[in-house]
mmCIF file of C-alpha atoms and ligand atoms in Angstrom:
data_model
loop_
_atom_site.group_PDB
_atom_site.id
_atom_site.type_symbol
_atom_site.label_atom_id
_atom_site.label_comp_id
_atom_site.label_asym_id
_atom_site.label_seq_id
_atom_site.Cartn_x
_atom_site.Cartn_y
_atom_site.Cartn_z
ATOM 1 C CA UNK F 1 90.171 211.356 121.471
ATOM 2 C CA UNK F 2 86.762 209.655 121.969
ATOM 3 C CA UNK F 3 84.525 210.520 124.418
ATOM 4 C CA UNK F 4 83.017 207.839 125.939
ATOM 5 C CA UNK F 5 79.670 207.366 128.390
ATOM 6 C CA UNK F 6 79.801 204.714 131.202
ATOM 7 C CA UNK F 7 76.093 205.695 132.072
ATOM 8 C CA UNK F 8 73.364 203.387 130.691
ATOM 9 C CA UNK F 9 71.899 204.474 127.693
ATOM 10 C CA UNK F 10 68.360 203.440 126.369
ATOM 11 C CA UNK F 11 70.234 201.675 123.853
ATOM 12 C CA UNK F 12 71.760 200.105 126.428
ATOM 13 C CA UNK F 13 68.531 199.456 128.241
ATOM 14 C CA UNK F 14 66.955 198.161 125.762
ATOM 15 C CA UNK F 15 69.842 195.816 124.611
ATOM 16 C CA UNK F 16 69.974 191.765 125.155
ATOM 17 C CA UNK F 17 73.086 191.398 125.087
ATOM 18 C CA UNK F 18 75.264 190.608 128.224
ATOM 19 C CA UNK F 19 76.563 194.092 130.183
ATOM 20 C CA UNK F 20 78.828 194.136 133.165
ATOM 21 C CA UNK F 21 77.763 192.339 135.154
ATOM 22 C CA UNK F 22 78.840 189.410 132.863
ATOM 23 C CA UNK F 23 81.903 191.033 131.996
ATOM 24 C CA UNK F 24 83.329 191.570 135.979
ATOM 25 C CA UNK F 25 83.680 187.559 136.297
ATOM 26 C CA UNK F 26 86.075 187.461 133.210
ATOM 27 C CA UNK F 27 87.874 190.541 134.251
ATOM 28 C CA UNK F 28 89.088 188.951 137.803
ATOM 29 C CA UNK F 29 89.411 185.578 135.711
ATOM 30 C CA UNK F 30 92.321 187.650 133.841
ATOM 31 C CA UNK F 31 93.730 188.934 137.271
ATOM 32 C CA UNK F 32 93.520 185.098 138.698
ATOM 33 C CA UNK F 33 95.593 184.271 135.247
ATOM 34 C CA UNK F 34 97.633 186.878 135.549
ATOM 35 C CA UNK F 35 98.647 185.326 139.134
ATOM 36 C CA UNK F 36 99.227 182.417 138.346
ATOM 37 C CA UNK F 37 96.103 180.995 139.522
ATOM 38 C CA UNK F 38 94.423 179.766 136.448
ATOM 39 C CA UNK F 39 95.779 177.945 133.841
ATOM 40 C CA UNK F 40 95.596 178.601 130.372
ATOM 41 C CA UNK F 41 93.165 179.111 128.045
ATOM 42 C CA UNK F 42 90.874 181.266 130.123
ATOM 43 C CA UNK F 43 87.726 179.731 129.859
ATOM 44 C CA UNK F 44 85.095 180.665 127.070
ATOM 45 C CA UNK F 45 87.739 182.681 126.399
ATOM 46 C CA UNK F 46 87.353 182.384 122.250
ATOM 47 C CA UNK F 47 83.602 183.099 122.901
ATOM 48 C CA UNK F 48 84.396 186.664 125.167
ATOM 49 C CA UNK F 49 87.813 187.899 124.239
ATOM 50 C CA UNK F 50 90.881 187.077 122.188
ATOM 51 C CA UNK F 51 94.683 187.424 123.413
ATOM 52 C CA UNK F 52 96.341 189.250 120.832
ATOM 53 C CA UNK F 53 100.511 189.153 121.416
ATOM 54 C CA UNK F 54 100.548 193.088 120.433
ATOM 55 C CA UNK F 55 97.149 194.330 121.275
ATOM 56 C CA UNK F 56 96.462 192.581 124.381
ATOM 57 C CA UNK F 57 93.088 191.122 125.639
ATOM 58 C CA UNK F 58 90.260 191.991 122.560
ATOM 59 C CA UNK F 59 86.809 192.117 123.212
ATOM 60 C CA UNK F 60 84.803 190.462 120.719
ATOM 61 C CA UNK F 61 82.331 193.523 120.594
ATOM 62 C CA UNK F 62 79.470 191.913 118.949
ATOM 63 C CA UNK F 63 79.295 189.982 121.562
ATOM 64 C CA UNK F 64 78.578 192.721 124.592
ATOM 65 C CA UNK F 65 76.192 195.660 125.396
ATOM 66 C CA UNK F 66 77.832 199.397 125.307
ATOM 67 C CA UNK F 67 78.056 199.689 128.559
ATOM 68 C CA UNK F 68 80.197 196.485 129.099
ATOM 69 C CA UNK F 69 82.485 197.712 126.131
ATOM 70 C CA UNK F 70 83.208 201.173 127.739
ATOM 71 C CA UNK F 71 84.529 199.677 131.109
ATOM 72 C CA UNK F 72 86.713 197.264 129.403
ATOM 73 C CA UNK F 73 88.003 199.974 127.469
ATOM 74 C CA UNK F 74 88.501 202.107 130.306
ATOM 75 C CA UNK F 75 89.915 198.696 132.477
ATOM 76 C CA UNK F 76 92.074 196.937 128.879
ATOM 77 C CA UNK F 77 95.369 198.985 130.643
ATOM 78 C CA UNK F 78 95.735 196.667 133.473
ATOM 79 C CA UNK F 79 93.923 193.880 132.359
ATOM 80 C CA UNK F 80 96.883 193.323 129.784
ATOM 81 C CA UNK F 81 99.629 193.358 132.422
ATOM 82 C CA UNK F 82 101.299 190.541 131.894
ATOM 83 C CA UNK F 83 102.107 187.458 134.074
ATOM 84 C CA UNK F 84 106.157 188.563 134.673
ATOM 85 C CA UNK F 85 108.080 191.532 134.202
ATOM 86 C CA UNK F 86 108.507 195.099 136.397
ATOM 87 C CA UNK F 87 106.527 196.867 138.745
ATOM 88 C CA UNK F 88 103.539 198.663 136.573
ATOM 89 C CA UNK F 89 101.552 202.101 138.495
ATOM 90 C CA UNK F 90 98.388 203.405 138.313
ATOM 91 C CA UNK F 91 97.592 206.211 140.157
ATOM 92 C CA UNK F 92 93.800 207.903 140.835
ATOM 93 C CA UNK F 93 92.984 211.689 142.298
ATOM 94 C CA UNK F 94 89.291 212.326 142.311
ATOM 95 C CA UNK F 95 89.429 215.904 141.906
ATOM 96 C CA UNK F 96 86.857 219.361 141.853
ATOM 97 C CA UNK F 97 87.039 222.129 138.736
ATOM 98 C CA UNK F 98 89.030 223.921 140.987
ATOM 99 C CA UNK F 99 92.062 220.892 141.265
ATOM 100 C CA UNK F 100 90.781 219.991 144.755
ATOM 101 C CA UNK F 101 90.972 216.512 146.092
ATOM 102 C CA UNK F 102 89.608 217.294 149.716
ATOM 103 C CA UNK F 103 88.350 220.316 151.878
ATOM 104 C CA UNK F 104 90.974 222.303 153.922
ATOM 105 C CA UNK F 105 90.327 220.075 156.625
ATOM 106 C CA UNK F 106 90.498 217.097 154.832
ATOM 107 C CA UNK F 107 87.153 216.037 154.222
ATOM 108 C CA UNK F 108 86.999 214.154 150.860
ATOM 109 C CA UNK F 109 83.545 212.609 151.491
ATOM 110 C CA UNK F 110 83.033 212.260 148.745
ATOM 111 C CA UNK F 111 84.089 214.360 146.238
ATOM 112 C CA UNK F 112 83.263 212.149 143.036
ATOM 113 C CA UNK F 113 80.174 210.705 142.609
ATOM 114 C CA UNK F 114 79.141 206.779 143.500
ATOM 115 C CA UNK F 115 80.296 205.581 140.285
ATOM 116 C CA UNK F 116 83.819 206.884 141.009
ATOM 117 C CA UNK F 117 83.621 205.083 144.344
ATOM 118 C CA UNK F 118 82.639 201.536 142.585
ATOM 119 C CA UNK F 119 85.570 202.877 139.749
ATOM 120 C CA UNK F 120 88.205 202.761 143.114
ATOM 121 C CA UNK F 121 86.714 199.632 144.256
ATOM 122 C CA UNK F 122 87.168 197.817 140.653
ATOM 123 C CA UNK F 123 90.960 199.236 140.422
ATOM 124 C CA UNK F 124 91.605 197.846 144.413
ATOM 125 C CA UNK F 125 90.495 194.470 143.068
ATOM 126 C CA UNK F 126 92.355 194.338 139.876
ATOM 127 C CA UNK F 127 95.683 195.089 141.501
ATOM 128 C CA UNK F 128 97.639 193.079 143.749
ATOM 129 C CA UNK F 129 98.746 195.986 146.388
ATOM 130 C CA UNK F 130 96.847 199.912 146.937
ATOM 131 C CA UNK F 131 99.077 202.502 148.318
ATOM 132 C CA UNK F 132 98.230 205.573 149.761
ATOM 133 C CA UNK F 133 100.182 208.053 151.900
ATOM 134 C CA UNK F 134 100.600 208.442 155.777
ATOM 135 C CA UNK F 135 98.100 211.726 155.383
ATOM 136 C CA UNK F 136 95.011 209.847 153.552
ATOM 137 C CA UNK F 137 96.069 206.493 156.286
ATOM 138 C CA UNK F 138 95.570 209.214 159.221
ATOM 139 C CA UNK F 139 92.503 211.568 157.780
ATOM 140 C CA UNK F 140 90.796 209.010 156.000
ATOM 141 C CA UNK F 141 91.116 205.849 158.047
ATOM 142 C CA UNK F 142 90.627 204.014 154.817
ATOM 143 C CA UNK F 143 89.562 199.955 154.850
ATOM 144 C CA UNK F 144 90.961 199.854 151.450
ATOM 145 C CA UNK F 145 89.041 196.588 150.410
ATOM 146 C CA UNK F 146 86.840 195.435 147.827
ATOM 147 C CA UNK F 147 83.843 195.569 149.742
ATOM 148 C CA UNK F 148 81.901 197.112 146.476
ATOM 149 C CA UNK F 149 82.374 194.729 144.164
ATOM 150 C CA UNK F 150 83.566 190.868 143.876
ATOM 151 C CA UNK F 151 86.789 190.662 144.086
ATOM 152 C CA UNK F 152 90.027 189.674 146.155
ATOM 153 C CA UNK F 153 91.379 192.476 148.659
ATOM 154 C CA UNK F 154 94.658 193.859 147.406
ATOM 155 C CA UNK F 155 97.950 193.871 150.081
ATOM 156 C CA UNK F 156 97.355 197.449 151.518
ATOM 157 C CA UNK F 157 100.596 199.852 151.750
ATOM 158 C CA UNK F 158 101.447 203.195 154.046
ATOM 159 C CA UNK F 159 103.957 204.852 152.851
ATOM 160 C CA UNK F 160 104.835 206.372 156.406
ATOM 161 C CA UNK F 161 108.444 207.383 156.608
ATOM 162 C CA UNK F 162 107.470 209.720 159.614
ATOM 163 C CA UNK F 163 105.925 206.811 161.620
ATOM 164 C CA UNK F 164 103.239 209.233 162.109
ATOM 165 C CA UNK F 165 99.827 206.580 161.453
ATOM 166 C CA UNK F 166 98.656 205.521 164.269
ATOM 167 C CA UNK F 167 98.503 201.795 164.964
ATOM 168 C CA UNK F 168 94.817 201.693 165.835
ATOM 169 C CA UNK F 169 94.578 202.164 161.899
ATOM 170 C CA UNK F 170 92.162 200.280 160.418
ATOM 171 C CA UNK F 171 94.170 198.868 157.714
ATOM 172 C CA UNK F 172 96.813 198.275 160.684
ATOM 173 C CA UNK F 173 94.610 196.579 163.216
ATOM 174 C CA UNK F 174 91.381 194.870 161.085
ATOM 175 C CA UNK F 175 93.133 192.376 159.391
ATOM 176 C CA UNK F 176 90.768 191.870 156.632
ATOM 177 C CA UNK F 177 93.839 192.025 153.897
ATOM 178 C CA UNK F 178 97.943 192.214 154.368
ATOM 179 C CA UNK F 179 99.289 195.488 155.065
ATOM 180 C CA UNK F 180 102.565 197.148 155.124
ATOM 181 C CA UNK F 181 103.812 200.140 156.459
ATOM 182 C CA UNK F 182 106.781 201.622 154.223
ATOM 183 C CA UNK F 183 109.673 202.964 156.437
ATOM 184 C CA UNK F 184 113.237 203.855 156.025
ATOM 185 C CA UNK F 185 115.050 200.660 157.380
ATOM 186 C CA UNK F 186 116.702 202.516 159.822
ATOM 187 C CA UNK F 187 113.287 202.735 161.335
ATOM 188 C CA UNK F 188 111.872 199.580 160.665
ATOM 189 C CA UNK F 189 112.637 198.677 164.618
ATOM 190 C CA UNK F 190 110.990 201.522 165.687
ATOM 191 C CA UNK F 191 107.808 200.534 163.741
ATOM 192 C CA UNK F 192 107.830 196.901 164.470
ATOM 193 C CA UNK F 193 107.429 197.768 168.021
ATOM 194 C CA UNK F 194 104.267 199.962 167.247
ATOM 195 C CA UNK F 195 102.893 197.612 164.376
ATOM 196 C CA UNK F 196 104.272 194.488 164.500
ATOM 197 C CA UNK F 197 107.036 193.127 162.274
ATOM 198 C CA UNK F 198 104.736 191.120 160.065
ATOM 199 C CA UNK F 199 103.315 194.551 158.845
ATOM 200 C CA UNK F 200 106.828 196.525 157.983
ATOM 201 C CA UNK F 201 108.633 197.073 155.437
ATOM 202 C CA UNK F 202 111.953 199.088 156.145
ATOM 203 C CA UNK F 203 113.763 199.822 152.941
ATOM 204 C CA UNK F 204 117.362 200.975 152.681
ATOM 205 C CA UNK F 205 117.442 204.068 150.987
ATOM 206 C CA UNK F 206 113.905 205.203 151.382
ATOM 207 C CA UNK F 207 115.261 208.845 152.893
ATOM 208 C CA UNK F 208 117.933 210.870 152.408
ATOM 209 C CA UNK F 209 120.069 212.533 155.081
ATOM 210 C CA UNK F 210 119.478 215.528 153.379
ATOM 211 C CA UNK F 211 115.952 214.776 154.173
ATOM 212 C CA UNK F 212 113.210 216.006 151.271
ATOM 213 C CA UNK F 213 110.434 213.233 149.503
ATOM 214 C CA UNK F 214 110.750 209.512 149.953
ATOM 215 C CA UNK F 215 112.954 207.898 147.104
ATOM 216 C CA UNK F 216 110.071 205.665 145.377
ATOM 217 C CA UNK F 217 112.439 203.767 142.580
ATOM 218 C CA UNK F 218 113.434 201.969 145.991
ATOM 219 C CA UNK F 219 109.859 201.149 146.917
ATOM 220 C CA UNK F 220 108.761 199.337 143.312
ATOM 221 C CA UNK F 221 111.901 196.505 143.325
ATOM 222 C CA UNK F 222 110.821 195.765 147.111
ATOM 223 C CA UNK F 223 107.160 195.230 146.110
ATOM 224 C CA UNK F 224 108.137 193.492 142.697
ATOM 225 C CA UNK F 225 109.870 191.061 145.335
ATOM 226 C CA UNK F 226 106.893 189.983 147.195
ATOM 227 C CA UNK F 227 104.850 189.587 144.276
ATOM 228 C CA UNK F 228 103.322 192.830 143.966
ATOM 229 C CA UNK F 229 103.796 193.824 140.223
ATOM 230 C CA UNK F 230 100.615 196.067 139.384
ATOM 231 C CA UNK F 231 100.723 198.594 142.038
ATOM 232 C CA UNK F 232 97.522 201.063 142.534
ATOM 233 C CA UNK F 233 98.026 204.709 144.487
ATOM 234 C CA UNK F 234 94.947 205.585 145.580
ATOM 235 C CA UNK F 235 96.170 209.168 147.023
ATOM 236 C CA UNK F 236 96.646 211.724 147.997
ATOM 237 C CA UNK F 237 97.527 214.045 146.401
ATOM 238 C CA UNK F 238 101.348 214.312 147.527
ATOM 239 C CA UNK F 239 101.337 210.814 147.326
ATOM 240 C CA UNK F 240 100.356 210.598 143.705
ATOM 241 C CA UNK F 241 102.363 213.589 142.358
ATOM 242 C CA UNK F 242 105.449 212.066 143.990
ATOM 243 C CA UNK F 243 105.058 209.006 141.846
ATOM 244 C CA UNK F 244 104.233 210.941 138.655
ATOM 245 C CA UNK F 245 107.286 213.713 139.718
ATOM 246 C CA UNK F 246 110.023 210.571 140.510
ATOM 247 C CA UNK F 247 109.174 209.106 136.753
ATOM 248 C CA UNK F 248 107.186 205.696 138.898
ATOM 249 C CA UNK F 249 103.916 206.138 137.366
ATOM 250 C CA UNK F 250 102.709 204.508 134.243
ATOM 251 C CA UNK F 251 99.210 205.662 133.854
ATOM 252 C CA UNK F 252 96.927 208.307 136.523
ATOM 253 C CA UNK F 253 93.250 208.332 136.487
ATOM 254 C CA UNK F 254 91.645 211.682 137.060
ATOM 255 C CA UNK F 255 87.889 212.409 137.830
ATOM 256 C CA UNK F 256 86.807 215.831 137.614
ATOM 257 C CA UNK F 257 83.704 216.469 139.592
ATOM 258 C CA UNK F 258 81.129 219.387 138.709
ATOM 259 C CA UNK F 259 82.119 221.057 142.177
ATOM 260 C CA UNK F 260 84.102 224.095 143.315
ATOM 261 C CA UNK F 261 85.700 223.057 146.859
ATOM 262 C CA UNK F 262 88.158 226.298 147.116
ATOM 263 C CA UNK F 263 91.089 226.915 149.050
ATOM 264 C CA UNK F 264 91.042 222.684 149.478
ATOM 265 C CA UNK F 265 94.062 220.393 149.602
ATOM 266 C CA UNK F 266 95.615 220.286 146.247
ATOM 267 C CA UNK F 267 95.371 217.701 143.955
ATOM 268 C CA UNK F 268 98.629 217.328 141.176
ATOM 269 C CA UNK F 269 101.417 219.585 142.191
ATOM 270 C CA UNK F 270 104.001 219.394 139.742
ATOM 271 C CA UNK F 271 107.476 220.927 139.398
ATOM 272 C CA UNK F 272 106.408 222.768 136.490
ATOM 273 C CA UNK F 273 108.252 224.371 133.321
ATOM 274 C CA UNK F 274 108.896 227.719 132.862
ATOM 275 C CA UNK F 275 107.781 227.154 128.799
ATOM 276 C CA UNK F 276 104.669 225.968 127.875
ATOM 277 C CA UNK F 277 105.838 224.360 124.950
ATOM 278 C CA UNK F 278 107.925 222.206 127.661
ATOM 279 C CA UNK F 279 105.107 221.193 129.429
ATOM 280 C CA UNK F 280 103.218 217.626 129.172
ATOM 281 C CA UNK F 281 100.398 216.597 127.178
ATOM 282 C CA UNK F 282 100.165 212.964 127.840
ATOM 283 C CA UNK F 283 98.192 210.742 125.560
ATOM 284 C CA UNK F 284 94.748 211.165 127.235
ATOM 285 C CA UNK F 285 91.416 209.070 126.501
ATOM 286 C CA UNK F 286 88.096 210.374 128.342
ATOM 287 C CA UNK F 287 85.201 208.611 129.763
ATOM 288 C CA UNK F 288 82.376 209.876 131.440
ATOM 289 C CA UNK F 289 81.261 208.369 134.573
ATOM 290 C CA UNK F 290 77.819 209.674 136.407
ATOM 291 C CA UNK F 291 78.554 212.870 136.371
ATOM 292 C CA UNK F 292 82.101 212.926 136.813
ATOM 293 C CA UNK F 293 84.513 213.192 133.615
ATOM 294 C CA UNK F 294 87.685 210.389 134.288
ATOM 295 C CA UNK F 295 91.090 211.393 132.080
ATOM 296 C CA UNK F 296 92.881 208.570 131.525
ATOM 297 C CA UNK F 297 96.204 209.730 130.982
ATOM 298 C CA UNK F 298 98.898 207.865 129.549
ATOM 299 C CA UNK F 299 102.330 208.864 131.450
ATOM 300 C CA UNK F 300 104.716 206.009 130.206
ATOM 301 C CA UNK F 301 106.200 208.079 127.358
ATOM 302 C CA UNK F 302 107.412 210.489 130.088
ATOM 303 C CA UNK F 303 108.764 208.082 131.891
HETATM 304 N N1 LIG M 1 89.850 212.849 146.226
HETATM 305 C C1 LIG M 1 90.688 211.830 146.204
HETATM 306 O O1 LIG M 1 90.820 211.110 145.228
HETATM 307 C C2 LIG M 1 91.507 211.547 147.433
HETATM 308 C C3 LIG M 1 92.240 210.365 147.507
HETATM 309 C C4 LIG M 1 92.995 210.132 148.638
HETATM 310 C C5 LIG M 1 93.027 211.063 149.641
HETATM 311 N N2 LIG M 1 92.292 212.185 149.538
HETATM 312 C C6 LIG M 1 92.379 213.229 150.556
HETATM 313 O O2 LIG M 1 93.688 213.763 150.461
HETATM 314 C C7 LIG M 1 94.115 214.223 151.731
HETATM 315 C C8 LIG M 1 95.472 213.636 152.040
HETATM 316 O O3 LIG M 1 96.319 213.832 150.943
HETATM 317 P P1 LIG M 1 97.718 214.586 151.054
HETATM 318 O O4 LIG M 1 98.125 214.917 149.684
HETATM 319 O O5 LIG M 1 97.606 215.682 152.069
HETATM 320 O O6 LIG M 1 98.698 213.479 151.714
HETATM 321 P P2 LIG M 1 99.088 211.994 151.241
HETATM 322 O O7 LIG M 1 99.584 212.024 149.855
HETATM 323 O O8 LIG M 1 98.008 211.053 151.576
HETATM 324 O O9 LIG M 1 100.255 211.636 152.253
HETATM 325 C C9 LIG M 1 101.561 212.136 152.097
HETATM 326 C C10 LIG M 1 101.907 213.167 153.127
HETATM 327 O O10 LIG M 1 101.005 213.227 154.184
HETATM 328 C C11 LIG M 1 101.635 214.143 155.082
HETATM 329 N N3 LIG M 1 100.567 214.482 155.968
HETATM 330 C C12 LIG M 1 99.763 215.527 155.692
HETATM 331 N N4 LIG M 1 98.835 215.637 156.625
HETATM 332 C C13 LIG M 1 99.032 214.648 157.521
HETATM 333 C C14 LIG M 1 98.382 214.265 158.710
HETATM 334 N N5 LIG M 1 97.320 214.927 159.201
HETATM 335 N N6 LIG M 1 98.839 213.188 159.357
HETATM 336 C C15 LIG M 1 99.870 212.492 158.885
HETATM 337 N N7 LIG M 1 100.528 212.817 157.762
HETATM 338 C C16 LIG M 1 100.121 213.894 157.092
HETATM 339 C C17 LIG M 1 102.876 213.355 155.267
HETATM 340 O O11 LIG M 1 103.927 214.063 155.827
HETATM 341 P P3 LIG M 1 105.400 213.444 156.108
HETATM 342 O O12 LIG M 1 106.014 213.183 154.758
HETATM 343 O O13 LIG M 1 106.078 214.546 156.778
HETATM 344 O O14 LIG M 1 105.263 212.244 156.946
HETATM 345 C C18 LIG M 1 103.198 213.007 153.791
HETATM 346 O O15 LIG M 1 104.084 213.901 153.219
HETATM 347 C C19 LIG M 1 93.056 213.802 152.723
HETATM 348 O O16 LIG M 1 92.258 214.905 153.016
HETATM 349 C C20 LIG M 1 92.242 212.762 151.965
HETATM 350 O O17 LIG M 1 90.903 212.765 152.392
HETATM 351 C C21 LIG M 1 91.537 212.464 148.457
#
């Protein structure tokens, strides 16, 4: 396990070669690709990067500063989603030493530093759809857009099975990107009439009579349907852990941040093993960002 640094070095400083602000371009030239919006080859694409039909997208190293190498290191997982196939997750949780995404209030403003909050930005723009739940829609009033960096807004989803978000939302009511609010079909008439039909989707078999989490394996087909293959969950953190608990997330990005927040809202909560040998240690890779530390963690082999 390397660490890596995503912080300019003097090296780095000092080098001629071209850094990320080069690389970003090519990265949402892959997405566009990816899409179906740009035909093959990728242009310059012998000069930047090779497609390698086991290793993915290769960066031709030589060719970039350090900097530029870490992030498409750190980025290479999605990047190499391919064209077709199933719904693939990433999940994020910026989180303090103490496993704290927010206050006890709420207040998550901001609990990583500002190269976290470009790192969100970048992930928004590489997928096609960001989830979070109905309690980071309501505290947060998120815009969830790309309004960091270049790059297309992803579709925006609530999960919401509640209908507790309020329609005055700003991802309900600005209209700068799509945006669905997930509901149990047997309430999708109920939240039409708040939202607008445009903006639901009501899936069958979202909830149980016997009440208990929302059934996500029936969330990922629906999504696949209308396109939306490389799905981002932005938080929080019941959100997230219900992915990672219900076997629907492929790969979680976690930044620790040097701060203690205390009794806060918890980040992971897990059903745990009673064993330690039965607990999971997924591949990881770590990269440091400002002064946050970002895990990337690996989950597909427990899925
Ligand atoms: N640091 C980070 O990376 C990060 C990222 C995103 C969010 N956050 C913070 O995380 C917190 C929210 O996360 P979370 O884990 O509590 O929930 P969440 O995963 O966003 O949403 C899922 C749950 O929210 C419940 N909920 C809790 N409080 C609510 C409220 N005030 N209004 C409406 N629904 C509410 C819903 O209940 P029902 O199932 O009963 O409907 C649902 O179970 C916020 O403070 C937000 O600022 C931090």
């Amino acid at each position: 396990m390397n660490a890596r640094n995503l912080r300019p070095s003097l090296m780095r400083t000092l080098s001629t070669l071209p850094g990320i602000d080069a690389l970003w371009p090519l990265c949402l030239d892959i997405v566009r690709h990816r899409r179906g919006l740009r035909p093959r080859p990728l242009p310059d694409a012998t000069r930047h990067f090779a497609w390698h039909p086991t290793r993915g997208f290769v960066l031709h190293e030589d060719a970039w500063d350090e900097e530029a190498i870490e992030l498409f290191a750190l980025l290479k997982p999605v990047l190499d989603r391919p064209p077709e196939g199933a719904a693939w997750v990433i999940g994020q949780l910026g989180q303090s030493l103490d496993g704290c995404i927010a206050t006890r209030g709420g207040d998550s403003n901001f609990v990583n530093g500002p190269e976290a909050l470009v790192h969100l930005h970048r992930l928004r723009a590489l997928c096609d759809a960001v989830i979070v739940g109905a309690g980071t829609a309501t505290i947060d009033n998120p815009q969830l857009t790309t309004r960091r960096v270049a790059g297309e807004h992803p579709v925006r989803v609530l999960i919401d099975p509640s209908l507790r978000v309020v329609p005055t939302l700003r991802a309900l009511s600005d209209r700068q990107a799509p945006t669905l609010l997930v509901c149990d079909a047997t309430r999708a008439a109920e939240a039409a009439q708040r939202v607008g039909a445009e903006q639901v989707l009501g899936l069958p078999g979202l909830m149980s009579n016997a009440g208990g989490p929302p059934n996500l394996r029936v969330l990922l087909p629906a999504l696949q349907q209308r396109g939306l293959r490389v799905l981002f969950v932005e938080g929080g953190g019941i959100t997230v852990s219900r992915f990672i608990a219900q076997g629907c997330m492929d790969r979680l990005h976690l930044s620790v941040a040097p701060v203690l927040i205390g009794s806060g809202r918890p980040g992971l909560a897990l059903p745990g093993s009673a064993a330690m040998r039965d607990c999971p240690r997924p591949p990881a890779r770590v990269f440091r960002m400002g002064a946050d530390v970002l895990w990337d963690l690996d989950l597909q082999p427990a899925r």
